[in-house]
Backbone as CSV, one residue per row, in Angstrom:
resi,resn,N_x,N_y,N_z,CA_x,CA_y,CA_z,C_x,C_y,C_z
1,UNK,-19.439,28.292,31.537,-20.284,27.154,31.195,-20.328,26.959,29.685
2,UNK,-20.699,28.136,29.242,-20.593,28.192,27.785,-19.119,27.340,27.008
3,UNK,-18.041,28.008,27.724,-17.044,27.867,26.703,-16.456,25.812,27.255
4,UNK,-17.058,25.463,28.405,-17.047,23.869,28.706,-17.519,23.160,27.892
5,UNK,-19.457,23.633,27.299,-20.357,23.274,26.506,-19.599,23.249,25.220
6,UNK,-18.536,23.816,24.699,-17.855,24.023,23.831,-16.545,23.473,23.680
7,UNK,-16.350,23.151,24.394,-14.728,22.128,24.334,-15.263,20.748,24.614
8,UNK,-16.416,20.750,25.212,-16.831,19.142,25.047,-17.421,18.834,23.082
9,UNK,-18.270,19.622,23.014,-18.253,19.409,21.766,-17.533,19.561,20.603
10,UNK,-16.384,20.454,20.812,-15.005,19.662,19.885,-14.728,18.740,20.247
11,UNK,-14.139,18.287,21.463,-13.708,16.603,21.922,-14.764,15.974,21.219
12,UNK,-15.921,16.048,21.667,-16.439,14.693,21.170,-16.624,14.766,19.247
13,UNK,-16.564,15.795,18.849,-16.608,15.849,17.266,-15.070,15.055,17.034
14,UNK,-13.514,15.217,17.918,-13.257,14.534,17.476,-13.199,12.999,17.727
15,UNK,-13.550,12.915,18.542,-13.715,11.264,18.885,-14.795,10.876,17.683
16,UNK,-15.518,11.718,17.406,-16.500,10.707,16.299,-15.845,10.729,15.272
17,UNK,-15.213,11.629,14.711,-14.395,11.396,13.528,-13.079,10.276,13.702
18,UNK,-12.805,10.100,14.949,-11.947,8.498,14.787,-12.375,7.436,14.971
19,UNK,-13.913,7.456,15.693,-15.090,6.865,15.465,-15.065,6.221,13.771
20,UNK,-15.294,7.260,12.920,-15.313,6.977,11.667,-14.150,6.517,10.859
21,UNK,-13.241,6.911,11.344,-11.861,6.851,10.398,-12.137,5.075,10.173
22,UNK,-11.456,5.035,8.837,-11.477,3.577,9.094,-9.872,2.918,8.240
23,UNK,-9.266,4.004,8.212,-7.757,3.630,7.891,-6.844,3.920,9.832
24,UNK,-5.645,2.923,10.016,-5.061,3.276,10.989,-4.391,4.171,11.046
25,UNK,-3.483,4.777,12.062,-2.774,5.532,12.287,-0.878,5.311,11.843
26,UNK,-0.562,6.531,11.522,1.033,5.745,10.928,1.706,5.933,12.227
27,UNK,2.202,4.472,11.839,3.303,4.424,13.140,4.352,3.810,12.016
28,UNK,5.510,3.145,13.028,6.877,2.688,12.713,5.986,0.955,12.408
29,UNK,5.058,0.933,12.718,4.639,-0.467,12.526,3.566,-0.191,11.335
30,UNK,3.308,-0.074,11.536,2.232,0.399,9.617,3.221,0.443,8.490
31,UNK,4.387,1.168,8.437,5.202,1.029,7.806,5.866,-0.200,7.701
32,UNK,6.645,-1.155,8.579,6.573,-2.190,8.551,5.567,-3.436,7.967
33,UNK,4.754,-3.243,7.992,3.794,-3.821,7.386,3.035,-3.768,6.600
34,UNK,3.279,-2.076,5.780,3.271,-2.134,4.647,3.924,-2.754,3.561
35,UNK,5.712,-2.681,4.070,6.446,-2.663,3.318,6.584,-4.822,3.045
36,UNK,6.188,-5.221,3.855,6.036,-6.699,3.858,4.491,-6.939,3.149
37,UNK,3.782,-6.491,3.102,2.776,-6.506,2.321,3.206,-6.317,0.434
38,UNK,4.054,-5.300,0.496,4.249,-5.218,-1.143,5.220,-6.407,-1.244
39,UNK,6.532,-6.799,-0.768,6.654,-8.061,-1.002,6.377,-9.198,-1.072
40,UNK,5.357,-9.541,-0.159,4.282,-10.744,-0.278,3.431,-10.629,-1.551
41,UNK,2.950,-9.542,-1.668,2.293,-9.256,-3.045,2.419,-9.747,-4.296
42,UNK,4.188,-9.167,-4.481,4.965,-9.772,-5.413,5.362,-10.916,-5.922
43,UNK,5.845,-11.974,-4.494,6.086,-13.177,-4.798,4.732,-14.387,-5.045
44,UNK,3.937,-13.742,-4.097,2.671,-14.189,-4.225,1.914,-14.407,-5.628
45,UNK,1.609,-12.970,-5.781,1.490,-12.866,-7.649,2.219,-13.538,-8.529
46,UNK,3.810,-13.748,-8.449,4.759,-14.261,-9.144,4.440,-16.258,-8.913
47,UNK,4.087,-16.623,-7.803,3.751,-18.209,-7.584,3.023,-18.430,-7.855
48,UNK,1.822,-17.713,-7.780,0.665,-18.287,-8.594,0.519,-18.179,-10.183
49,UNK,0.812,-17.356,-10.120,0.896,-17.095,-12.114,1.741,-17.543,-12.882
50,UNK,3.077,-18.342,-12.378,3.593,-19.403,-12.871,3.541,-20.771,-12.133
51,UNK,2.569,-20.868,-11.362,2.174,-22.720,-10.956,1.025,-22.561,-11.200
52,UNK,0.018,-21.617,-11.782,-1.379,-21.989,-12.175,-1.378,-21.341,-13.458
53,UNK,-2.757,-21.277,-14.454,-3.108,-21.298,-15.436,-3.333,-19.614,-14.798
54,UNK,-2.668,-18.547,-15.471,-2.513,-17.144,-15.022,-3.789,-16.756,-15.821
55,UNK,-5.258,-17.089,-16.847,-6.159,-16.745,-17.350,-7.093,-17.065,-16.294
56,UNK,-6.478,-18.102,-15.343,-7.568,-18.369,-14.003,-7.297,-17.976,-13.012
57,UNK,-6.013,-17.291,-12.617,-5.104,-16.696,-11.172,-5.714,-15.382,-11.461
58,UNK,-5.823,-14.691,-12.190,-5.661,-13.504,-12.331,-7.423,-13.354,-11.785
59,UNK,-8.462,-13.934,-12.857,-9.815,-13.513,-12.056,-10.238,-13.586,-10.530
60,UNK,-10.069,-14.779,-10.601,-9.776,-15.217,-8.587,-9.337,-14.095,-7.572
61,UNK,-8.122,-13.835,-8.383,-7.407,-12.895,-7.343,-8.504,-11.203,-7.499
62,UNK,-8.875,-10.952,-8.751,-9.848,-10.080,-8.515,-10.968,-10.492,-7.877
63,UNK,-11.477,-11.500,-7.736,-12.770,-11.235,-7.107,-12.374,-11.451,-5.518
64,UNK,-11.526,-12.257,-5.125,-10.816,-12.079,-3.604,-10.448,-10.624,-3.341
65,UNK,-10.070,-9.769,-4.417,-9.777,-8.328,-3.382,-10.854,-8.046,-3.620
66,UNK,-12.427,-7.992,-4.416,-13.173,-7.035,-4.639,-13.665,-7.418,-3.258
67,UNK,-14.007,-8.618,-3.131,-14.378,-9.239,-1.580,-13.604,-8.740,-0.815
68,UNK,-12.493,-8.688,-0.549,-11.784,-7.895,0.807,-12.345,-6.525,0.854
69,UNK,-11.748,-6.225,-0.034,-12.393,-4.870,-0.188,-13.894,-4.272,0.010
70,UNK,-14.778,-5.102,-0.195,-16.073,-4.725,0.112,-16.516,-4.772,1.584
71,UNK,-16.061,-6.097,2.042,-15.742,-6.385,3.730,-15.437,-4.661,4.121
72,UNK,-14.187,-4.329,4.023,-13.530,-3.311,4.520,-14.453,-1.784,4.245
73,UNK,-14.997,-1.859,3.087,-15.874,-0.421,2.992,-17.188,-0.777,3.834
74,UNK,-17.709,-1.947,4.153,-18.897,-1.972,4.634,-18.699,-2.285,6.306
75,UNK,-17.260,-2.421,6.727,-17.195,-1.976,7.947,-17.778,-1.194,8.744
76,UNK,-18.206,-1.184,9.962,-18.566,-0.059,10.866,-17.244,0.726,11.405
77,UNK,-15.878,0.206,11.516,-15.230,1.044,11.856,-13.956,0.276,11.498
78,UNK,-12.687,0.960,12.016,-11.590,0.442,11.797,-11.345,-0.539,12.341
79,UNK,-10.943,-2.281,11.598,-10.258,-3.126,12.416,-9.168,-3.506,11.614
80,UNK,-7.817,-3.954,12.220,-6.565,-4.358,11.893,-6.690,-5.509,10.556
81,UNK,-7.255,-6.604,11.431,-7.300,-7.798,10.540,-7.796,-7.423,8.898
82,UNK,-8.961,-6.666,9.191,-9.934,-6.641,7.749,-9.232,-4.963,6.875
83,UNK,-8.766,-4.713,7.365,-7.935,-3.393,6.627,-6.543,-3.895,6.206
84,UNK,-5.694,-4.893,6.539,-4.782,-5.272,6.087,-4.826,-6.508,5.305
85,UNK,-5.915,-7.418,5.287,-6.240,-8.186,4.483,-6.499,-7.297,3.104
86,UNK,-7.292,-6.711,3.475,-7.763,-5.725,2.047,-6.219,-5.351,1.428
87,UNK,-5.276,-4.572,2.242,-4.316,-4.237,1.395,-3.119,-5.642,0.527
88,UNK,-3.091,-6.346,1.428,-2.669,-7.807,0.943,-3.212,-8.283,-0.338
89,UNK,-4.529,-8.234,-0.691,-5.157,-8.192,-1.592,-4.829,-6.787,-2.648
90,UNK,-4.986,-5.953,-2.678,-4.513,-5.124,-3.314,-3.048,-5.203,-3.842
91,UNK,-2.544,-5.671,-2.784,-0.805,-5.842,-3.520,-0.710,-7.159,-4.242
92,UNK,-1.688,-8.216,-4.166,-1.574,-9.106,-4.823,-2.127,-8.843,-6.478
93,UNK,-3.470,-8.071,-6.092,-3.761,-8.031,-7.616,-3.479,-6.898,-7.870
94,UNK,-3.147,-5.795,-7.848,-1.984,-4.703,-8.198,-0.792,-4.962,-9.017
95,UNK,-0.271,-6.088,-8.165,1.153,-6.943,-8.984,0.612,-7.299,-9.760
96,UNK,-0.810,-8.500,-10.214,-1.268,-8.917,-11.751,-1.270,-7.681,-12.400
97,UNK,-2.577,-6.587,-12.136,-2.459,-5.397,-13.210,-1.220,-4.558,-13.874
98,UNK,-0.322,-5.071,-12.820,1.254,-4.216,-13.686,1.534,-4.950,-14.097
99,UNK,1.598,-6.381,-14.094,2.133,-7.480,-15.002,1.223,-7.858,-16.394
100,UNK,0.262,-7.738,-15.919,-0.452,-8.326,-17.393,0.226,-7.746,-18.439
101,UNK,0.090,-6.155,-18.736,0.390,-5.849,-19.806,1.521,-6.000,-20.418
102,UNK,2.948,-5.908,-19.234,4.174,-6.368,-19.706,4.400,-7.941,-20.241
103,UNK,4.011,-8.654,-19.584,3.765,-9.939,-19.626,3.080,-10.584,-20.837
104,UNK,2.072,-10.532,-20.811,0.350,-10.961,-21.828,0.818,-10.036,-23.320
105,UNK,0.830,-8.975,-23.863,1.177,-7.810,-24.354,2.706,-7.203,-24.919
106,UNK,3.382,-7.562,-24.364,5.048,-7.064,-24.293,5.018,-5.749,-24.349
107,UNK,3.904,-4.969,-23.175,4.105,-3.801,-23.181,5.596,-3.046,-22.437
108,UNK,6.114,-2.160,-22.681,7.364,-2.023,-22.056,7.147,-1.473,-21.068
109,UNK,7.975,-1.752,-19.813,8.165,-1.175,-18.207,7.925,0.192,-17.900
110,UNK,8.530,0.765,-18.785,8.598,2.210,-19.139,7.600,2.806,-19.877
111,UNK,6.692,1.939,-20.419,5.620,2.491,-21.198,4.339,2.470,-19.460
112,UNK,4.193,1.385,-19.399,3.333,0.805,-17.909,4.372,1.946,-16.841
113,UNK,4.863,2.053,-16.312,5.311,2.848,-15.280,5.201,4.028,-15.368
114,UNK,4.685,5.163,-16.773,4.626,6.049,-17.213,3.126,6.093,-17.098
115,UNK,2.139,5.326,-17.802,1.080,5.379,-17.812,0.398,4.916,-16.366
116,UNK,0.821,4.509,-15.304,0.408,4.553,-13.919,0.486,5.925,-13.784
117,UNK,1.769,6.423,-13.298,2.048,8.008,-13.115,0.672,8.736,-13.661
118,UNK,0.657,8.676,-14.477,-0.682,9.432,-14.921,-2.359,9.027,-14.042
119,UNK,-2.082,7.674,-14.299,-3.298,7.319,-13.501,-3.815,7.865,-12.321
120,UNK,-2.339,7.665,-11.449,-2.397,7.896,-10.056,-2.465,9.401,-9.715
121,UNK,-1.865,10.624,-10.738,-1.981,11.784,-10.787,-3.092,12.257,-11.154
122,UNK,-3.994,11.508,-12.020,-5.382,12.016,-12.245,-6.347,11.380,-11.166
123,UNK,-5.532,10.670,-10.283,-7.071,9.548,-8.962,-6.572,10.935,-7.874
124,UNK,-5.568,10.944,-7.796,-5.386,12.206,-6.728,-5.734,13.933,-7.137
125,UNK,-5.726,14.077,-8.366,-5.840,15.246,-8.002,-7.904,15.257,-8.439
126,UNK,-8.556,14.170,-9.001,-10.037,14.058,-8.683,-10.710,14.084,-7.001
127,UNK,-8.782,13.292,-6.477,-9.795,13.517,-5.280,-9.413,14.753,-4.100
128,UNK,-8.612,15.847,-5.025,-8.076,16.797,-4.040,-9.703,17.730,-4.377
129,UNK,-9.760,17.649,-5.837,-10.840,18.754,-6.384,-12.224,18.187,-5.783
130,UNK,-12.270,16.780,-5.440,-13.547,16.522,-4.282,-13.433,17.096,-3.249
131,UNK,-12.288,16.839,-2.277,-12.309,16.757,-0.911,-11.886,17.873,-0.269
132,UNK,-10.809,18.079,-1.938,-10.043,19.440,-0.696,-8.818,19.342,0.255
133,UNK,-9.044,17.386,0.243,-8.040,17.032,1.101,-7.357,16.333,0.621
134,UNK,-5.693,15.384,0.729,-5.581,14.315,0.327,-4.984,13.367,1.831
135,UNK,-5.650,13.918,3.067,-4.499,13.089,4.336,-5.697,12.031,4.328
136,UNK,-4.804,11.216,4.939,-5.801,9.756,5.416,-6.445,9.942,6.768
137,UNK,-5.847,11.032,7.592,-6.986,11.500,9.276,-8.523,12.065,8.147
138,UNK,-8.622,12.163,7.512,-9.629,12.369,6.771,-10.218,11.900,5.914
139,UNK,-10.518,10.488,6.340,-11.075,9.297,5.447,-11.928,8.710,5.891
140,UNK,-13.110,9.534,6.203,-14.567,10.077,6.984,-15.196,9.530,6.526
141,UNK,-15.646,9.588,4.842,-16.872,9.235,4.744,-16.645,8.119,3.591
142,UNK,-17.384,7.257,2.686,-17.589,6.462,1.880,-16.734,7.219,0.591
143,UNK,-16.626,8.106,-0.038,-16.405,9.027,-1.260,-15.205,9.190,-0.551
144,UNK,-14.365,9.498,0.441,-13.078,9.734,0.488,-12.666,8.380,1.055
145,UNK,-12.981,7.354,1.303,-12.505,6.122,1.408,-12.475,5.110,-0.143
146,UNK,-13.375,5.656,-0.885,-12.994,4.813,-2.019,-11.928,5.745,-2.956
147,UNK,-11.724,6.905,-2.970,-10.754,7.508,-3.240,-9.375,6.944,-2.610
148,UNK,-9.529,7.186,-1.728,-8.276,6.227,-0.680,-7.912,5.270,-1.456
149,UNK,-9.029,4.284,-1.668,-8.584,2.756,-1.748,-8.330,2.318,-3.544
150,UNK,-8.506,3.477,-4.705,-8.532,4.034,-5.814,-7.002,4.354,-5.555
151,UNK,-6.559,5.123,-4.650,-5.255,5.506,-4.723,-4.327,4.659,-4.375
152,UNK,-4.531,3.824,-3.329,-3.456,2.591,-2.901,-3.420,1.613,-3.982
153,UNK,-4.103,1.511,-4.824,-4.306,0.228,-5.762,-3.486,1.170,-6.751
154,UNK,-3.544,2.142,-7.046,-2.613,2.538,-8.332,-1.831,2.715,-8.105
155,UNK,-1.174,2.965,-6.606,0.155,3.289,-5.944,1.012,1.520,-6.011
156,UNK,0.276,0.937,-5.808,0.664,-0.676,-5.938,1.535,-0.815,-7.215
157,UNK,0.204,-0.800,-8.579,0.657,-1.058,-9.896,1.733,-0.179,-10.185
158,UNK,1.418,0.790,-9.986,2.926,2.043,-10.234,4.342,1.414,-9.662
159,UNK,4.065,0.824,-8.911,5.145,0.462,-7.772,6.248,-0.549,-8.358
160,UNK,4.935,-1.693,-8.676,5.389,-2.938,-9.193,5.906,-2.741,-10.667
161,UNK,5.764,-1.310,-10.903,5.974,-1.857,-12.516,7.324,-0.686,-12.518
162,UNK,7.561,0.383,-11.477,9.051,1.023,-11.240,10.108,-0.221,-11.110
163,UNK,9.646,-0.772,-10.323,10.478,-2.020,-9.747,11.094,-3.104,-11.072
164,UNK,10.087,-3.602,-11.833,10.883,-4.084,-12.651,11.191,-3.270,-13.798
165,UNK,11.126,-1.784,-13.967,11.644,-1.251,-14.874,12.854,-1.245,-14.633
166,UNK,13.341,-1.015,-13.212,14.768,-0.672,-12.487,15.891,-1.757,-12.247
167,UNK,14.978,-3.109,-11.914,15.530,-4.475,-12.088,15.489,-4.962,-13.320
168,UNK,14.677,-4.890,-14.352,15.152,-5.139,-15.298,15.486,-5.182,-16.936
169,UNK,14.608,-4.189,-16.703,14.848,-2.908,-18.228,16.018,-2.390,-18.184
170,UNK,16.298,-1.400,-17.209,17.453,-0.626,-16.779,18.399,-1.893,-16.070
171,UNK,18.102,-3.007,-15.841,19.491,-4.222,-15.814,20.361,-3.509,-14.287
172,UNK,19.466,-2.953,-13.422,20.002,-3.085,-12.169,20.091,-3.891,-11.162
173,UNK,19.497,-4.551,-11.200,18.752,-6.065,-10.799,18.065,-5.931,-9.601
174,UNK,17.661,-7.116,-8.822,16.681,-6.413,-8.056,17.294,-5.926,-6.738
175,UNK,18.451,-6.691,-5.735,19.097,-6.404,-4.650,19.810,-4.722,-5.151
176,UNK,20.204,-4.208,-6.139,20.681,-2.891,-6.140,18.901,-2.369,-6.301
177,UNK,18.556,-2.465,-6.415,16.853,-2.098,-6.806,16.363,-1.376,-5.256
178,UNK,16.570,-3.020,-4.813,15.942,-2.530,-3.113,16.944,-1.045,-2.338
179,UNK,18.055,-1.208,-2.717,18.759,-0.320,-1.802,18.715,0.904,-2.508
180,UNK,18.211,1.094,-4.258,18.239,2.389,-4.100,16.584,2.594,-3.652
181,UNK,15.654,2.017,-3.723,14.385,2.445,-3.424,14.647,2.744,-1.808
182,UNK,15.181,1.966,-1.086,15.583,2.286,0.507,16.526,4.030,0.768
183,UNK,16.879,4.156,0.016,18.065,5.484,-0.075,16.760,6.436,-0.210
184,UNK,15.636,5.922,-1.449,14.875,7.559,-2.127,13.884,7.262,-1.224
185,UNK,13.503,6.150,-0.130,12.439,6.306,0.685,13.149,7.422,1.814
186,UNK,13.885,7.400,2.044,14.862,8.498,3.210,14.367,9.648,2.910
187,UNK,14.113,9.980,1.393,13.793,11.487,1.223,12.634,12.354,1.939
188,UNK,11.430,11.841,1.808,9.927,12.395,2.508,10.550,12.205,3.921
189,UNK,11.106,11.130,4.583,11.204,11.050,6.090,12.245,11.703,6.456
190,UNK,13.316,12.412,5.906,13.961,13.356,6.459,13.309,14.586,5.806
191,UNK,13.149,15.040,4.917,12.519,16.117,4.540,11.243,16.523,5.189
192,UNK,10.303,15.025,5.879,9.199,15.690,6.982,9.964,15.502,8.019
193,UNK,10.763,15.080,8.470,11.557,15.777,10.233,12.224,16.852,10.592
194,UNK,12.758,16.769,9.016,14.349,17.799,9.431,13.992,19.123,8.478
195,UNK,12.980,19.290,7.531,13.182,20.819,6.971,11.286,20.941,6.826
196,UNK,10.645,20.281,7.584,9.200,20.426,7.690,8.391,20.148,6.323
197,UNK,8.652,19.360,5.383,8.189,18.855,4.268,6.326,18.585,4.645
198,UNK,5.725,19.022,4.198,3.948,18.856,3.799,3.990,17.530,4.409
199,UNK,3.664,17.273,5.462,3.319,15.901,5.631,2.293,14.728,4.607
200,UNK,1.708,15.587,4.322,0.466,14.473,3.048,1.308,14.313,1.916
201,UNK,2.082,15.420,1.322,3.066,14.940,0.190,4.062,13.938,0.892
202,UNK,4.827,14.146,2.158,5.656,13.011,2.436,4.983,11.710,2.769
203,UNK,3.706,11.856,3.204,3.374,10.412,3.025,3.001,9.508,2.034
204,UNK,2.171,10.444,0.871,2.351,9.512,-0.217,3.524,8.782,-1.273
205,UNK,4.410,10.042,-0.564,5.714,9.436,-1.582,6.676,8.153,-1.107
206,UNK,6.229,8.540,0.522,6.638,7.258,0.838,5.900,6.046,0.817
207,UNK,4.570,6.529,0.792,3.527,5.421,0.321,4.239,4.477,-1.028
208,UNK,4.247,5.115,-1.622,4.419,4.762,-3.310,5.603,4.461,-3.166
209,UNK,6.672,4.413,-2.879,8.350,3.863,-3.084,8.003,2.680,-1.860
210,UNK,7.381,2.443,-0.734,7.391,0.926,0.155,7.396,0.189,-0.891
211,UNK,6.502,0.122,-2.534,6.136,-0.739,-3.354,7.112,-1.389,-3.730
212,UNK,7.828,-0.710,-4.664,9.383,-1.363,-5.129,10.463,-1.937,-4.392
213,UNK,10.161,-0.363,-3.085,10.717,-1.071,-2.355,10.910,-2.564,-1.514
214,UNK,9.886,-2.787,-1.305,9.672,-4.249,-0.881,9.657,-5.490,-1.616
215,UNK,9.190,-4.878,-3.147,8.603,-5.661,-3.588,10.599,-6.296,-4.388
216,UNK,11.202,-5.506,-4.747,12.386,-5.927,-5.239,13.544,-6.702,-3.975
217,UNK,13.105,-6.838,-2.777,13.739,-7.478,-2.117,13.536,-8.636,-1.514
218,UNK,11.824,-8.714,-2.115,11.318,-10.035,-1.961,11.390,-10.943,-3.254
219,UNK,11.748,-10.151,-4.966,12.054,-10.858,-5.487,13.461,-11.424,-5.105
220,UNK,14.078,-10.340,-4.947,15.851,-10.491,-5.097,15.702,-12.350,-4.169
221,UNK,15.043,-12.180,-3.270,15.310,-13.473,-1.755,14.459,-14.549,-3.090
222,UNK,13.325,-14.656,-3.418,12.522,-15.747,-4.749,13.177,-15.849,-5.850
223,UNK,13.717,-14.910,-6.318,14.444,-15.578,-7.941,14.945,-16.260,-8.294
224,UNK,15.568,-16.889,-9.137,16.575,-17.765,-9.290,17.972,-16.836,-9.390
225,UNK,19.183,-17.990,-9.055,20.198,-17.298,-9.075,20.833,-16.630,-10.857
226,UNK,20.078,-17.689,-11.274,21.021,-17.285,-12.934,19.772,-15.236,-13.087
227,UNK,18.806,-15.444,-12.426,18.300,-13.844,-12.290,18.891,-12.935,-11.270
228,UNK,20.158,-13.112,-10.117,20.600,-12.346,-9.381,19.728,-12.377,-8.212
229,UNK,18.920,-13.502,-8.074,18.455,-13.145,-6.718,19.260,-15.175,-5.922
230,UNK,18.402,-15.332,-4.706,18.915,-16.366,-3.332,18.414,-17.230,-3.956
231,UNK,17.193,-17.523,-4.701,16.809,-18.691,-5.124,15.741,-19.093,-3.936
232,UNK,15.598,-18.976,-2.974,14.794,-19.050,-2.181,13.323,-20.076,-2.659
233,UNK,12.855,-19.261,-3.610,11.630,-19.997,-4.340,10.399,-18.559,-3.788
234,UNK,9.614,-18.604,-4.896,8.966,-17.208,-4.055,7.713,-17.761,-3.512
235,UNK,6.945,-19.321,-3.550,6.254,-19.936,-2.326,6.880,-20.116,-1.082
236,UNK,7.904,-20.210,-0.592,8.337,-20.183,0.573,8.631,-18.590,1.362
237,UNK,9.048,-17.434,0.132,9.106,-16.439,0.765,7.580,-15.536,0.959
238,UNK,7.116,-15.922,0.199,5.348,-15.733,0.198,4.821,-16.024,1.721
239,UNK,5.308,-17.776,2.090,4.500,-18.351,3.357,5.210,-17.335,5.089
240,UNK,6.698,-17.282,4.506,7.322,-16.224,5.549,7.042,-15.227,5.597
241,UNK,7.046,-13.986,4.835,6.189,-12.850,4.575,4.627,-12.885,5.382
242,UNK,4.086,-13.836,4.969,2.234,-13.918,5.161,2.856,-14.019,6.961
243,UNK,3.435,-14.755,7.177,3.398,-15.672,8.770,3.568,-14.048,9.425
244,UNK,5.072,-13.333,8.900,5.157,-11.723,9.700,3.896,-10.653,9.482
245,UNK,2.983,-11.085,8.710,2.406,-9.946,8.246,1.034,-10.412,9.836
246,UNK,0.969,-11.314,9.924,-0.050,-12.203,10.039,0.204,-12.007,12.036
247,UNK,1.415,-11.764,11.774,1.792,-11.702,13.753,1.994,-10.384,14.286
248,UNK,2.457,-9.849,13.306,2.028,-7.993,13.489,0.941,-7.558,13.585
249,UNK,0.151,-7.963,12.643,-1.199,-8.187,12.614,-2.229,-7.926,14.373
250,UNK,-2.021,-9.394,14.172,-2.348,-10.083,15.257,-2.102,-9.158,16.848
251,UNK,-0.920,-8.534,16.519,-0.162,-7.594,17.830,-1.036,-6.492,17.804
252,UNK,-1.438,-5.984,16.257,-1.613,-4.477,16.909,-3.332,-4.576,16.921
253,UNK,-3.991,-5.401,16.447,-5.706,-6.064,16.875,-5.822,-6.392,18.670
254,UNK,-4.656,-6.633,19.465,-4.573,-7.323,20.610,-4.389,-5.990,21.345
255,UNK,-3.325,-5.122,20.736,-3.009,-3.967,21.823,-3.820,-2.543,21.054
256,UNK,-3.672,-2.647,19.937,-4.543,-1.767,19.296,-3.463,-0.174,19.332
257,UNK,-2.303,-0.264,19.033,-1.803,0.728,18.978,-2.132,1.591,17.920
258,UNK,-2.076,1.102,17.058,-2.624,1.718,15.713,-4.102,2.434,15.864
259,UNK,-4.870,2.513,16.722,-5.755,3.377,16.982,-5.517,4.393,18.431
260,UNK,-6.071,5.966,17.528,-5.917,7.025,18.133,-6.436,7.112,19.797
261,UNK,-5.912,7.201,20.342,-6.741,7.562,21.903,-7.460,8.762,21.698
């Protein structure tokens, strides 16, 4: 009787802790929709800040993520729609914060891509010396969710500002850009299948390379051709991007795979 009284109350300790969780679960579709999220980000950021007055794009777009974002911490629990809006937002104004300074400033790629690194190494290891932890099944309470959401936003700017160091400081442009960020995303996902790599280190690293990664193949499709990309226009690859992000979306709110049974 005893030891029943006792396996019910682990079960249900963990059901309340996915009760609480309020990030989803990684699947092959989270990834997917991450990685269309940092490209929407990009072109997004990139259309508005050259078809509007970028001293007025840029506040907007902060107070739209602080608003997503507040939505999402004052949640009662995990939902699809309002957790991926939030990150949409984050990759949008993520892309301004790595751009301003290069941009506004003529700070160099390499100066900004260096000084993220740091950022993001001092938001993680504040929040290893809090928590103890750094996995996202453990994003329980308010203090390790704004840590979380502290870390995806610097993982963004870091991202966006590798990306055009690689496209175009270093003059690789952006289509060789995407395929080597696609080659060094391989690393954490074979290194966590095939030789048992730390899963929390392989996920952030693949966290942090979706950025460039996506984000240089959504310029490469928006640029102009005399820049090496399709010409596309990056409002039209913005509205395609949003439409996939928006039906995946939509799929996993309907079937709810992304939450734990």
């Amino acid at each position: 009787m005893a030891r029943d009284q006792l396996l019910q109350t682990r079960h249900g300790g963990a059901h309340a802790r996915q009760a609480l969780s309020k990030v989803p679960e990684v699947t092959v579709l989270f990834w997917v929709i991450k990685v269309l999220t940092t490209g929407m980000g990009e072109t997004t950021s990139d259309y508005f800040a050259n078809t509007f007055n970028p001293y007025l794009v840029v506040p907007v777009a902060g107070l739209v993520f602080a608003a997503a974002l507040a939505v999402q911490l004052f949640a009662k629990r995990y939902n699809a729609a309002i957790y991926w809006f939030a990150v949409v937002m984050v990759s949008v104004f993520g892309t301004m914060v790595a751009d301003v300074p290069h941009k506004q400033f003529g700070i160099p790629f390499s100066v900004t891509t260096t000084v993220f690194c740091v950022v993001l190494a001092a938001v993680l290891g504040l929040w290893y010396r809090s928590e103890k932890t750094l996995s996202i099944h453990s994003i329980t309470t308010r203090r390790r969710e704004l840590f979380y959401w502290a870390t995806v936003l610097t993982t963004f700017a870091l991202g966006t500002a590798t990306g055009d160091l690689t496209a175009q400081t270093l003059g690789w442009g952006y289509f060789s850009s995407g395929v080597l960020f696609a080659v060094v995303i391989a690393i954490p996902t074979i290194g966590h299948w095939k030789f048992g790599l730390n899963p929390i280190f392989a996920f952030w690293f693949a966290y942090i390379i979706t950025r460039p990664l996506g984000a240089s193949f959504a310029d490469w499709m928006g640029v102009a051709k005399s820049h090496g990309g399709l010409e596309w226009g990056t409002g039209p690859v913005s509205l395609v991007l949003g439409v996939l992000i928006v039906a995946f979306v939509g799929y996993l709110g309907v079937t709810r795979k992304d939450i734990a049974d």
